[in-house]
Coordinates of C-alpha atoms in Angstrom, one line a residue:
Chain A
M8 CA 105.8 -149.6 -104.9
R9 CA 102.2 -150.6 -104.8
S10 CA 100.7 -149.0 -107.8
K11 CA 101.9 -146.8 -110.7
F12 CA 100.0 -143.9 -109.3
Y13 CA 101.4 -144.3 -105.8
T14 CA 105.1 -143.7 -106.3
P15 CA 105.0 -140.3 -108.0
F16 CA 102.5 -139.1 -105.4
L17 CA 104.9 -140.2 -102.6
Y18 CA 107.7 -138.2 -104.2
L19 CA 105.5 -135.2 -104.7
L20 CA 104.4 -135.3 -101.0
S21 CA 108.0 -135.7 -99.9
A22 CA 109.2 -132.8 -101.9
L23 CA 106.4 -130.6 -100.4
I24 CA 107.3 -131.7 -96.9
I25 CA 111.0 -131.0 -97.5
I26 CA 110.3 -127.5 -99.0
V27 CA 108.0 -126.5 -96.0
C28 CA 110.6 -127.8 -93.5
V29 CA 113.7 -126.2 -95.1
F30 CA 112.3 -123.0 -96.6
P31 CA 112.2 -120.8 -93.4
F32 CA 115.8 -121.6 -92.7
Y33 CA 116.8 -121.0 -96.3
W34 CA 115.1 -117.7 -96.2
A35 CA 116.9 -116.7 -93.0
I36 CA 120.2 -117.5 -94.7
V37 CA 119.3 -115.4 -97.8
S38 CA 118.1 -112.5 -95.7
S39 CA 121.2 -112.6 -93.5
L40 CA 123.4 -112.0 -96.6
K41 CA 121.6 -108.8 -97.6
T42 CA 121.8 -105.3 -96.1
G43 CA 120.1 -102.0 -96.5
S44 CA 117.2 -101.7 -98.9
D45 CA 118.1 -105.1 -100.5
L46 CA 116.7 -106.7 -97.5
F47 CA 113.2 -105.4 -98.3
K48 CA 113.2 -106.8 -101.8
V49 CA 111.9 -110.3 -102.3
E50 CA 114.5 -112.2 -104.3
F51 CA 115.2 -115.9 -103.8
W52 CA 118.9 -115.4 -104.2
P53 CA 120.5 -112.1 -103.2
A54 CA 121.9 -110.0 -106.1
H55 CA 124.6 -108.4 -103.8
L56 CA 126.1 -110.8 -101.4
T57 CA 127.4 -109.2 -98.2
F58 CA 128.7 -110.5 -94.9
S59 CA 128.4 -107.2 -93.1
N60 CA 125.5 -108.5 -90.9
F61 CA 127.7 -111.3 -89.6
I62 CA 130.6 -109.0 -88.8
E63 CA 128.4 -106.4 -87.1
I64 CA 126.7 -108.8 -84.7
F65 CA 130.1 -109.7 -83.3
K66 CA 131.4 -106.1 -83.3
E67 CA 128.4 -104.1 -82.1
Q68 CA 126.7 -106.6 -79.9
P69 CA 128.3 -108.8 -77.2
F70 CA 127.3 -111.8 -79.4
G71 CA 130.6 -113.6 -79.0
H72 CA 130.1 -113.4 -75.3
N73 CA 126.6 -114.7 -75.6
I74 CA 127.7 -117.7 -77.5
L75 CA 130.4 -118.5 -74.8
N76 CA 127.7 -118.1 -72.2
S77 CA 125.4 -120.6 -73.9
V78 CA 128.2 -123.1 -74.4
F79 CA 129.3 -122.8 -70.8
V80 CA 125.7 -123.2 -69.5
A81 CA 124.8 -126.0 -71.8
V82 CA 128.0 -128.0 -71.2
G83 CA 127.8 -127.5 -67.4
T84 CA 124.1 -128.6 -67.4
V85 CA 124.8 -131.7 -69.5
S86 CA 127.8 -132.8 -67.4
I87 CA 126.2 -132.3 -64.0
S88 CA 122.9 -133.8 -65.0
L89 CA 124.5 -136.8 -66.7
M90 CA 126.7 -137.5 -63.6
L91 CA 123.6 -137.4 -61.3
A92 CA 121.4 -139.3 -63.8
I93 CA 123.9 -142.2 -64.1
T94 CA 123.8 -143.0 -60.4
A95 CA 120.1 -142.5 -60.2
S96 CA 119.4 -144.6 -63.2
Y97 CA 121.6 -147.4 -61.8
A98 CA 119.4 -147.5 -58.7
L99 CA 116.1 -147.1 -60.7
G100 CA 117.0 -149.6 -63.4
R101 CA 118.9 -152.2 -61.5
V102 CA 118.1 -152.3 -57.8
R103 CA 114.7 -153.5 -56.9
F104 CA 113.0 -151.6 -54.2
R105 CA 109.5 -150.8 -53.1
G106 CA 107.8 -147.8 -54.8
R107 CA 110.3 -147.8 -57.7
S108 CA 107.9 -147.3 -60.5
A109 CA 106.0 -144.6 -58.5
L110 CA 109.3 -142.8 -57.9
L111 CA 110.1 -143.0 -61.6
L112 CA 106.7 -141.7 -62.5
S113 CA 107.0 -138.7 -60.2
I114 CA 110.5 -137.9 -61.6
L115 CA 108.9 -137.9 -65.1
S116 CA 106.1 -135.8 -64.0
I117 CA 108.5 -133.1 -62.9
S118 CA 109.7 -132.7 -66.5
M119 CA 106.1 -132.2 -67.6
F120 CA 105.1 -129.5 -65.3
P121 CA 105.1 -125.9 -66.5
Q122 CA 108.3 -124.0 -65.9
V123 CA 106.4 -120.9 -65.0
A124 CA 104.9 -122.8 -62.0
I125 CA 108.2 -122.6 -60.1
L126 CA 109.4 -119.3 -61.5
S127 CA 108.8 -117.1 -58.5
G128 CA 110.1 -119.7 -56.1
M129 CA 113.2 -120.2 -58.3
F130 CA 113.7 -116.4 -58.5
E131 CA 113.7 -116.1 -54.8
L132 CA 116.0 -119.1 -54.3
I133 CA 118.5 -117.9 -56.9
R134 CA 118.4 -114.4 -55.2
T135 CA 119.0 -116.0 -51.8
L136 CA 121.9 -118.1 -53.1
G137 CA 123.5 -114.9 -54.6
L138 CA 123.4 -116.5 -58.1
Y139 CA 121.2 -113.8 -59.7
N140 CA 122.6 -112.7 -63.1
N141 CA 125.1 -115.5 -62.8
L142 CA 125.5 -118.4 -65.2
L143 CA 125.8 -120.8 -62.4
G144 CA 122.3 -119.9 -61.4
L145 CA 121.1 -120.8 -64.9
I146 CA 122.8 -124.2 -64.7
F147 CA 121.2 -124.7 -61.3
S148 CA 117.7 -123.9 -62.7
Y149 CA 118.2 -126.0 -65.8
M150 CA 118.5 -129.1 -63.6
T151 CA 114.7 -128.9 -63.2
F152 CA 114.1 -130.1 -66.7
T153 CA 117.3 -131.9 -67.8
L154 CA 117.7 -134.1 -64.7
P155 CA 114.2 -135.8 -65.0
F156 CA 114.4 -136.7 -68.6
T157 CA 118.1 -137.8 -68.6
T158 CA 117.3 -140.0 -65.6
W159 CA 114.2 -141.3 -67.4
I160 CA 116.0 -142.2 -70.7
L161 CA 119.1 -143.6 -69.0
T162 CA 116.9 -145.8 -66.8
T163 CA 115.2 -147.2 -70.0
F164 CA 118.6 -148.0 -71.4
M165 CA 119.9 -149.4 -68.2
K166 CA 117.0 -151.9 -68.0
Q167 CA 117.8 -153.2 -71.4
L168 CA 121.3 -154.3 -70.4
P169 CA 121.5 -158.1 -69.8
K170 CA 121.5 -158.9 -66.1
E171 CA 124.0 -161.8 -66.6
I172 CA 127.0 -159.4 -67.0
E173 CA 126.2 -157.7 -63.7
E174 CA 125.9 -161.0 -61.9
A175 CA 129.2 -162.3 -63.4
A176 CA 130.9 -159.1 -62.1
I177 CA 129.3 -159.6 -58.6
I178 CA 130.5 -163.2 -58.5
D179 CA 134.0 -162.0 -59.4
G180 CA 133.9 -159.7 -56.4
A181 CA 133.5 -156.3 -58.1
S182 CA 132.2 -153.5 -56.0
T183 CA 129.1 -151.4 -57.0
L184 CA 131.3 -148.6 -58.0
T185 CA 133.5 -150.8 -60.2
I186 CA 130.4 -152.3 -61.8
C187 CA 129.2 -148.8 -62.6
T188 CA 132.4 -147.4 -64.0
K189 CA 134.0 -150.5 -65.6
I190 CA 130.9 -152.3 -66.9
F191 CA 127.9 -150.1 -67.4
L192 CA 129.7 -147.0 -68.5
P193 CA 131.3 -148.5 -71.6
L194 CA 128.1 -150.3 -72.5
L195 CA 126.0 -147.2 -71.9
W196 CA 128.3 -145.0 -73.9
P197 CA 125.9 -144.7 -76.9
A198 CA 123.0 -143.9 -74.6
L199 CA 125.0 -141.3 -72.8
V200 CA 125.8 -139.5 -76.1
T201 CA 122.2 -139.5 -77.1
T202 CA 120.9 -138.3 -73.7
G203 CA 123.7 -135.7 -73.5
L204 CA 122.9 -134.4 -76.9
L205 CA 119.2 -134.0 -76.1
A206 CA 120.0 -132.3 -72.8
F207 CA 122.4 -130.0 -74.6
I208 CA 119.8 -129.0 -77.1
A209 CA 117.2 -128.4 -74.3
A210 CA 119.7 -126.2 -72.3
W211 CA 120.9 -124.4 -75.5
N212 CA 117.3 -123.5 -76.4
E213 CA 115.9 -122.6 -73.0
F214 CA 114.4 -119.1 -72.8
L215 CA 112.1 -118.5 -69.8
Y216 CA 114.7 -118.9 -67.0
A217 CA 117.5 -117.3 -69.1
L218 CA 115.3 -114.3 -69.6
T219 CA 114.3 -114.0 -66.0
L220 CA 117.5 -114.8 -64.2
T221 CA 119.9 -112.6 -66.1
V222 CA 119.8 -108.8 -66.5
E223 CA 123.0 -107.5 -68.2
S224 CA 123.5 -108.1 -72.0
Q225 CA 126.9 -109.5 -71.1
S226 CA 125.5 -112.4 -69.2
R227 CA 122.6 -113.3 -71.5
T228 CA 122.5 -116.6 -73.4
I229 CA 121.8 -116.7 -77.1
P230 CA 118.1 -117.1 -77.2
V231 CA 117.6 -114.1 -74.9
A232 CA 120.1 -112.1 -76.8
I233 CA 118.4 -112.7 -80.1
A234 CA 114.9 -112.1 -78.7
L235 CA 115.9 -108.8 -77.2
M236 CA 118.1 -107.6 -80.2
T237 CA 117.1 -104.0 -81.1
G238 CA 118.3 -101.6 -83.7
A239 CA 118.9 -97.9 -83.9
S240 CA 115.4 -97.1 -82.8
E241 CA 113.0 -99.1 -80.8
F242 CA 110.5 -99.7 -83.6
E243 CA 113.0 -100.7 -86.2
L244 CA 114.1 -104.3 -85.8
P245 CA 117.5 -105.1 -87.4
W246 CA 116.1 -108.1 -89.3
G247 CA 119.3 -108.7 -91.3
K248 CA 121.3 -109.0 -88.1
I249 CA 118.7 -111.1 -86.3
M250 CA 118.7 -113.5 -89.3
A251 CA 122.6 -113.5 -89.3
A252 CA 122.6 -114.3 -85.5
S253 CA 120.0 -117.0 -86.0
V254 CA 122.0 -118.7 -88.8
V255 CA 125.2 -118.6 -86.7
V256 CA 123.5 -120.3 -83.8
T257 CA 121.4 -122.8 -85.7
L258 CA 124.0 -124.0 -88.2
P259 CA 126.2 -125.9 -85.6
L260 CA 123.0 -127.3 -84.1
I261 CA 121.8 -128.6 -87.5
V262 CA 125.2 -130.1 -88.3
L263 CA 125.1 -131.9 -84.9
V264 CA 121.6 -133.2 -85.5
L265 CA 122.5 -134.4 -89.0
I266 CA 125.5 -136.3 -87.7
F267 CA 123.7 -137.9 -84.8
Q268 CA 120.2 -138.2 -86.3
R269 CA 119.8 -141.9 -85.8
R270 CA 120.8 -141.6 -82.1
I271 CA 118.5 -138.7 -81.6
V272 CA 115.6 -140.5 -83.1
S273 CA 116.2 -143.5 -80.9
G274 CA 116.7 -141.4 -77.8
L275 CA 113.5 -139.4 -78.3
T276 CA 111.5 -142.5 -78.9
A277 CA 113.1 -144.5 -76.0
G278 CA 111.9 -141.7 -73.7
A279 CA 108.4 -141.6 -74.9
V280 CA 107.1 -144.8 -76.5
K281 CA 108.6 -147.3 -74.2
G282 CA 107.6 -145.2 -71.2
Chain B
M16 CA 120.3 -140.6 -53.7
P17 CA 121.9 -137.3 -54.6
T18 CA 119.6 -136.9 -57.6
L19 CA 116.5 -136.9 -55.4
V20 CA 118.1 -134.2 -53.1
V21 CA 119.0 -132.1 -56.1
L22 CA 115.6 -132.5 -57.7
F23 CA 113.9 -131.5 -54.5
L24 CA 116.1 -128.5 -54.1
V25 CA 115.7 -127.2 -57.7
A26 CA 112.1 -128.2 -58.3
G27 CA 110.3 -129.1 -55.1
W28 CA 111.3 -126.2 -53.0
P29 CA 110.6 -123.5 -55.6
L30 CA 107.2 -125.1 -56.2
L31 CA 106.3 -125.0 -52.6
R32 CA 107.5 -121.3 -52.3
T33 CA 105.4 -120.4 -55.4
L34 CA 102.4 -122.1 -53.8
W35 CA 103.0 -120.0 -50.6
F36 CA 103.5 -116.8 -52.6
S37 CA 100.1 -117.3 -54.3
F38 CA 98.4 -116.8 -51.0
T39 CA 100.3 -113.6 -50.2
D40 CA 100.4 -110.0 -51.5
T41 CA 104.2 -110.2 -52.0
S42 CA 105.7 -107.7 -54.5
L43 CA 108.8 -108.1 -56.5
S44 CA 110.8 -105.3 -54.8
D45 CA 110.2 -106.8 -51.4
L46 CA 110.1 -110.6 -51.5
K47 CA 110.1 -111.0 -47.7
G48 CA 107.4 -108.5 -46.9
G49 CA 104.3 -110.3 -48.2
Q50 CA 101.2 -110.7 -46.0
F51 CA 99.0 -113.7 -46.0
V52 CA 95.8 -112.8 -48.0
G53 CA 94.1 -116.2 -48.4
V54 CA 92.5 -116.9 -51.7
D55 CA 92.1 -113.2 -52.8
N56 CA 94.6 -113.6 -55.6
F57 CA 92.6 -116.5 -57.1
F58 CA 89.4 -114.4 -57.0
Y59 CA 91.3 -111.6 -58.7
L60 CA 92.3 -113.9 -61.5
F61 CA 88.7 -115.3 -62.0
E62 CA 87.5 -111.7 -62.3
D63 CA 90.3 -110.5 -64.5
S64 CA 89.2 -110.5 -68.2
T65 CA 92.8 -110.9 -69.4
W66 CA 93.3 -114.0 -67.4
R67 CA 90.0 -115.5 -68.7
Q68 CA 91.2 -114.6 -72.2
S69 CA 94.6 -116.3 -71.5
F70 CA 92.8 -119.4 -70.4
K71 CA 90.6 -119.5 -73.5
N72 CA 93.6 -118.8 -75.7
T73 CA 95.7 -121.5 -74.2
V74 CA 93.0 -124.1 -74.5
I75 CA 92.1 -123.2 -78.1
F76 CA 95.7 -123.0 -79.1
A77 CA 96.5 -126.5 -77.6
A78 CA 93.4 -128.1 -79.1
I79 CA 93.9 -126.7 -82.6
S80 CA 97.7 -127.1 -82.8
V81 CA 97.8 -130.6 -81.4
S82 CA 95.1 -131.8 -83.7
L83 CA 96.9 -130.4 -86.8
E84 CA 100.2 -131.7 -85.6
T85 CA 98.7 -135.2 -85.2
I86 CA 97.3 -135.2 -88.7
F87 CA 100.4 -133.8 -90.4
G88 CA 102.7 -135.9 -88.1
L89 CA 100.8 -139.0 -89.1
I90 CA 101.1 -138.2 -92.8
I91 CA 104.8 -137.6 -92.5
A92 CA 105.3 -140.7 -90.5
L93 CA 103.4 -142.8 -93.1
V94 CA 105.6 -141.3 -95.9
L95 CA 108.7 -142.0 -93.9
N96 CA 107.6 -145.5 -93.2
A97 CA 107.2 -146.3 -96.9
H98 CA 110.3 -147.6 -98.7
F99 CA 111.5 -145.4 -101.5
K100 CA 114.8 -143.9 -102.6
G101 CA 115.7 -140.6 -100.9
R102 CA 113.9 -141.4 -97.7
G103 CA 117.0 -140.4 -95.8
W104 CA 116.8 -136.9 -97.2
L105 CA 113.2 -136.5 -96.1
R106 CA 114.1 -137.6 -92.5
T107 CA 117.0 -135.1 -92.4
A108 CA 114.8 -132.3 -93.6
V109 CA 112.1 -133.1 -91.1
L110 CA 114.6 -132.9 -88.2
I111 CA 115.5 -129.3 -89.1
P112 CA 112.5 -127.5 -87.6
W113 CA 112.9 -129.7 -84.5
A114 CA 116.5 -128.7 -84.1
I115 CA 116.0 -124.9 -84.5
P116 CA 115.5 -123.2 -81.1
T117 CA 111.9 -122.0 -80.6
I118 CA 113.1 -118.4 -80.2
I119 CA 114.9 -118.5 -83.5
S120 CA 112.0 -120.1 -85.3
A121 CA 109.7 -117.4 -83.9
K122 CA 112.1 -114.7 -85.2
M123 CA 112.5 -116.4 -88.6
W124 CA 108.7 -116.7 -89.0
G125 CA 108.3 -113.2 -87.7
W126 CA 110.3 -112.0 -90.6
I127 CA 108.5 -114.3 -93.1
L128 CA 105.2 -113.1 -91.8
H129 CA 106.2 -109.4 -91.7
D130 CA 103.3 -107.2 -92.7
V131 CA 105.2 -105.0 -95.1
Y132 CA 108.3 -106.9 -96.3
G133 CA 107.3 -110.5 -95.5
V134 CA 107.8 -113.1 -98.1
L135 CA 104.6 -115.0 -97.3
N136 CA 102.4 -112.0 -98.3
E137 CA 104.5 -111.7 -101.5
I138 CA 104.0 -115.3 -102.4
L139 CA 100.3 -115.3 -101.6
I140 CA 99.8 -112.1 -103.7
F141 CA 101.7 -113.6 -106.5
C142 CA 99.5 -116.7 -106.5
H143 CA 96.4 -114.4 -106.4
I144 CA 95.3 -115.9 -103.1
I145 CA 95.1 -112.6 -101.3
K146 CA 94.9 -109.1 -102.8
E147 CA 96.8 -107.0 -100.3
P148 CA 99.4 -107.7 -97.6
L149 CA 98.0 -109.1 -94.3
A150 CA 99.3 -108.1 -90.9
W151 CA 99.9 -111.7 -89.7
T152 CA 101.3 -111.2 -86.3
A153 CA 99.7 -107.8 -85.4
S154 CA 96.1 -108.1 -86.4
P155 CA 93.8 -109.5 -83.7
K156 CA 92.2 -112.0 -86.0
L157 CA 95.3 -113.5 -87.5
A158 CA 97.7 -113.4 -84.6
M159 CA 96.5 -116.7 -83.2
V160 CA 96.6 -118.2 -86.7
S161 CA 100.2 -117.2 -86.9
V162 CA 101.1 -118.7 -83.5
V163 CA 99.4 -122.0 -84.4
L164 CA 101.1 -122.0 -87.8
V165 CA 104.6 -121.6 -86.4
D166 CA 104.0 -124.1 -83.6
V167 CA 102.7 -126.7 -86.1
W168 CA 105.8 -126.1 -88.2
K169 CA 108.1 -126.4 -85.3
T170 CA 106.7 -129.5 -83.5
T171 CA 105.1 -131.7 -86.2
P172 CA 108.5 -133.4 -86.7
F173 CA 108.6 -134.5 -83.1
M174 CA 105.1 -135.9 -83.5
A175 CA 106.1 -137.6 -86.8
L176 CA 109.1 -139.3 -85.1
L177 CA 107.1 -140.6 -82.2
L178 CA 104.4 -142.0 -84.6
L179 CA 107.1 -143.4 -86.9
A180 CA 108.6 -145.3 -84.0
G181 CA 105.1 -146.7 -83.3
L182 CA 104.6 -147.6 -86.9
Q183 CA 107.8 -149.6 -87.0
L184 CA 106.8 -151.6 -84.0
L185 CA 103.6 -152.8 -85.6
P186 CA 103.5 -156.5 -86.6
Q187 CA 104.2 -156.9 -90.3
E188 CA 102.0 -160.0 -90.6
C189 CA 98.8 -158.0 -90.6
F190 CA 99.9 -155.9 -93.5
E191 CA 101.1 -158.9 -95.5
A192 CA 97.8 -160.7 -94.9
A193 CA 95.9 -157.6 -96.0
R194 CA 98.1 -157.3 -99.2
V195 CA 97.6 -161.0 -100.0
D196 CA 93.9 -160.6 -99.7
G197 CA 94.1 -157.6 -102.1
I198 CA 92.5 -155.1 -99.8
H199 CA 92.7 -151.4 -100.9
P200 CA 95.5 -149.5 -99.1
L201 CA 93.1 -146.8 -97.8
R202 CA 91.0 -149.5 -96.2
V203 CA 94.1 -151.1 -94.7
F204 CA 94.9 -147.7 -93.2
W205 CA 91.5 -147.2 -91.6
R206 CA 90.9 -150.8 -90.5
V207 CA 94.5 -152.0 -89.6
T208 CA 97.1 -149.3 -89.3
L209 CA 95.0 -146.7 -87.3
P210 CA 93.6 -149.1 -84.7
L211 CA 97.0 -150.7 -84.1
L212 CA 98.7 -147.3 -83.9
K213 CA 96.2 -146.0 -81.4
P214 CA 98.4 -146.4 -78.3
A215 CA 101.3 -144.6 -79.9
I216 CA 99.0 -141.8 -81.0
T217 CA 97.6 -141.5 -77.5
V218 CA 101.1 -141.2 -76.0
A219 CA 102.2 -138.6 -78.5
V220 CA 99.0 -136.5 -78.1
I221 CA 99.4 -136.5 -74.3
F222 CA 103.0 -135.4 -74.5
R223 CA 102.2 -132.6 -77.0
S224 CA 99.1 -131.4 -75.2
L225 CA 100.9 -131.0 -71.9
D226 CA 103.6 -129.2 -73.7
A227 CA 101.2 -127.0 -75.6
L228 CA 99.3 -126.0 -72.4
R229 CA 102.5 -124.4 -71.0
I230 CA 103.5 -122.5 -74.2
F231 CA 105.5 -119.4 -73.5
D232 CA 108.5 -118.5 -75.6
L233 CA 106.8 -118.6 -79.1
I234 CA 104.0 -116.3 -78.0
Y235 CA 106.3 -114.0 -76.0
V236 CA 108.5 -113.4 -79.1
L237 CA 106.2 -113.7 -82.1
T238 CA 103.3 -111.6 -80.9
S239 CA 104.9 -110.0 -77.8
G240 CA 102.2 -111.5 -75.7
S241 CA 99.4 -109.4 -77.1
V242 CA 96.0 -109.8 -75.5
E243 CA 94.7 -111.9 -78.5
T244 CA 97.3 -114.5 -78.0
V245 CA 98.4 -114.2 -74.4
S246 CA 98.8 -117.7 -72.9
M247 CA 98.5 -118.7 -69.2
S248 CA 102.3 -118.9 -68.9
V249 CA 102.8 -115.5 -70.5
Y250 CA 100.2 -114.0 -68.3
A251 CA 101.8 -115.4 -65.1
R252 CA 105.2 -114.0 -66.1
Q253 CA 103.7 -110.6 -67.0
Q254 CA 102.1 -110.3 -63.5
L255 CA 105.4 -111.5 -61.9
F256 CA 107.9 -109.3 -63.5
D257 CA 106.2 -106.6 -65.6
F258 CA 103.6 -105.7 -63.0
Q259 CA 105.9 -106.8 -60.1
S260 CA 103.1 -108.6 -58.3
V261 CA 104.5 -111.8 -57.2
G262 CA 101.3 -112.8 -55.4
I263 CA 99.0 -112.7 -58.4
G264 CA 101.7 -114.0 -60.7
S265 CA 102.3 -117.0 -58.4
A266 CA 98.6 -117.6 -58.2
A267 CA 98.3 -117.7 -62.0
A268 CA 101.3 -120.1 -62.1
T269 CA 99.8 -122.3 -59.4
L270 CA 96.5 -122.4 -61.3
L271 CA 98.2 -123.4 -64.5
F272 CA 100.0 -126.1 -62.6
F273 CA 96.7 -127.5 -61.3
I274 CA 95.1 -127.3 -64.7
I275 CA 97.9 -129.2 -66.3
S276 CA 97.9 -131.8 -63.4
L277 CA 94.1 -132.3 -63.9
A278 CA 94.7 -132.7 -67.7
T279 CA 97.4 -135.3 -67.0
L280 CA 95.1 -137.2 -64.7
G281 CA 92.3 -137.0 -67.2
F282 CA 94.5 -138.3 -70.0
L283 CA 95.8 -141.1 -67.8
M284 CA 92.3 -142.2 -66.8
T285 CA 90.9 -142.2 -70.4
G286 CA 94.1 -143.7 -71.8
G287 CA 94.2 -146.4 -69.1
L288 CA 90.5 -147.3 -69.6
K289 CA 91.0 -147.7 -73.3
Q290 CA 93.9 -150.0 -72.9
D291 CA 91.9 -152.3 -70.6
K292 CA 89.3 -153.0 -73.2

């Protein structure tokens, strides 16, 4: 672009970045396709392909169950927090009232505080509510981090919508509820997809609460199941199976990210830079 | 507003309960039976060498990994901001580490860094950089290096995206003027890009630092929370559930909460002052 030396350098740097980013995932795929002593040989493409690791994680471990758990928790968290966040962001983004920005800031600060700071209180609360070792308890606790940032991002989007549309609707005699559902919702649709996706990923990846608030392997979510996966003996980790499980879980996530990459980038930056 | 009620219920109430627990000698088996003990738990923490170690580890970890992430993130953002063919591929590749769950990236790297069968040792030996395999995650000296390495790999993309968004908001006129004047690109970077990008860098660094100070899952999985790498979050959870002492664990959690709040205030003050100038 600028000089003859510059362009090849740019490509070289890009190639290096791509290799560093992709290699660990590639290595996990390669390792997941090997078993037995093959696993311990370093080869960049397996000589003997086998899918036995993939079959075994579903047969020997309640891994199918864990996936369903994660899907249930993530979908539940996303739907509830989006519903709550829409109403909240309408108030924060549209209605002018005193202390609005202070309220917005304190909501944001909740998403920044350390999860461990409320862990013992949360544990007691979940116990009292009888939701211990229950997926509903996980959805409940995940609200602590999804609700603040969905509200925050949706408020930013809500503020960008032109005020004239709303005023026109008010003049036409539409109620607040109609304005919300008939006018803002269609306009906010892209923002909702972005925010929902970010909340989904956050809930899907969460570890600390999932580890603390469930006990049986049946009710674990995927991150906990993978972290606690053990082999025949305590000291021998089943690396092939762990890699297989990692690939199974990560592949759909990566596909999702690739499809929605523009939206994700805009959502991440809307939450941070414009704040 | 229902959201506020829910937020108070899920975040405010547990926070208050944790604060209360930190002044009691509650144990995990009997949550109701705790007695008020004042600030004893906090004195215990200050005298406990493991807690002091965890404090040191967390601060060192946050400082090193956030600095490295800023440098690498800036490089990636600059490359992504340049116009060349195949830029889409690069952005796609950069999003992969961000999309992989922390636990899974910890496991993947755990396997790559494996002391006997790990591929990294193999590659380094092949390139004659090291002579014999290193125990990346187990040896006291290297464990922290591994944690930083994996964290940098995992979160640099996030940093790069934030900085890229900042770069794209910069006024193009400045760069055109510099080009017309024939100023060397490196000089443009130091004199024009960097000063203009400062607000975006500040925001990104604040976000990442607050996040790094509460690190838990990566350390818990990669090095099983060994003393050399134990972070304040890991320490608090160990006290709470492995040693069953809710009082001390809550005190450690409360302390972390205050440290992070102080850091936030500090960042806001310095950030705000700079913007006034």
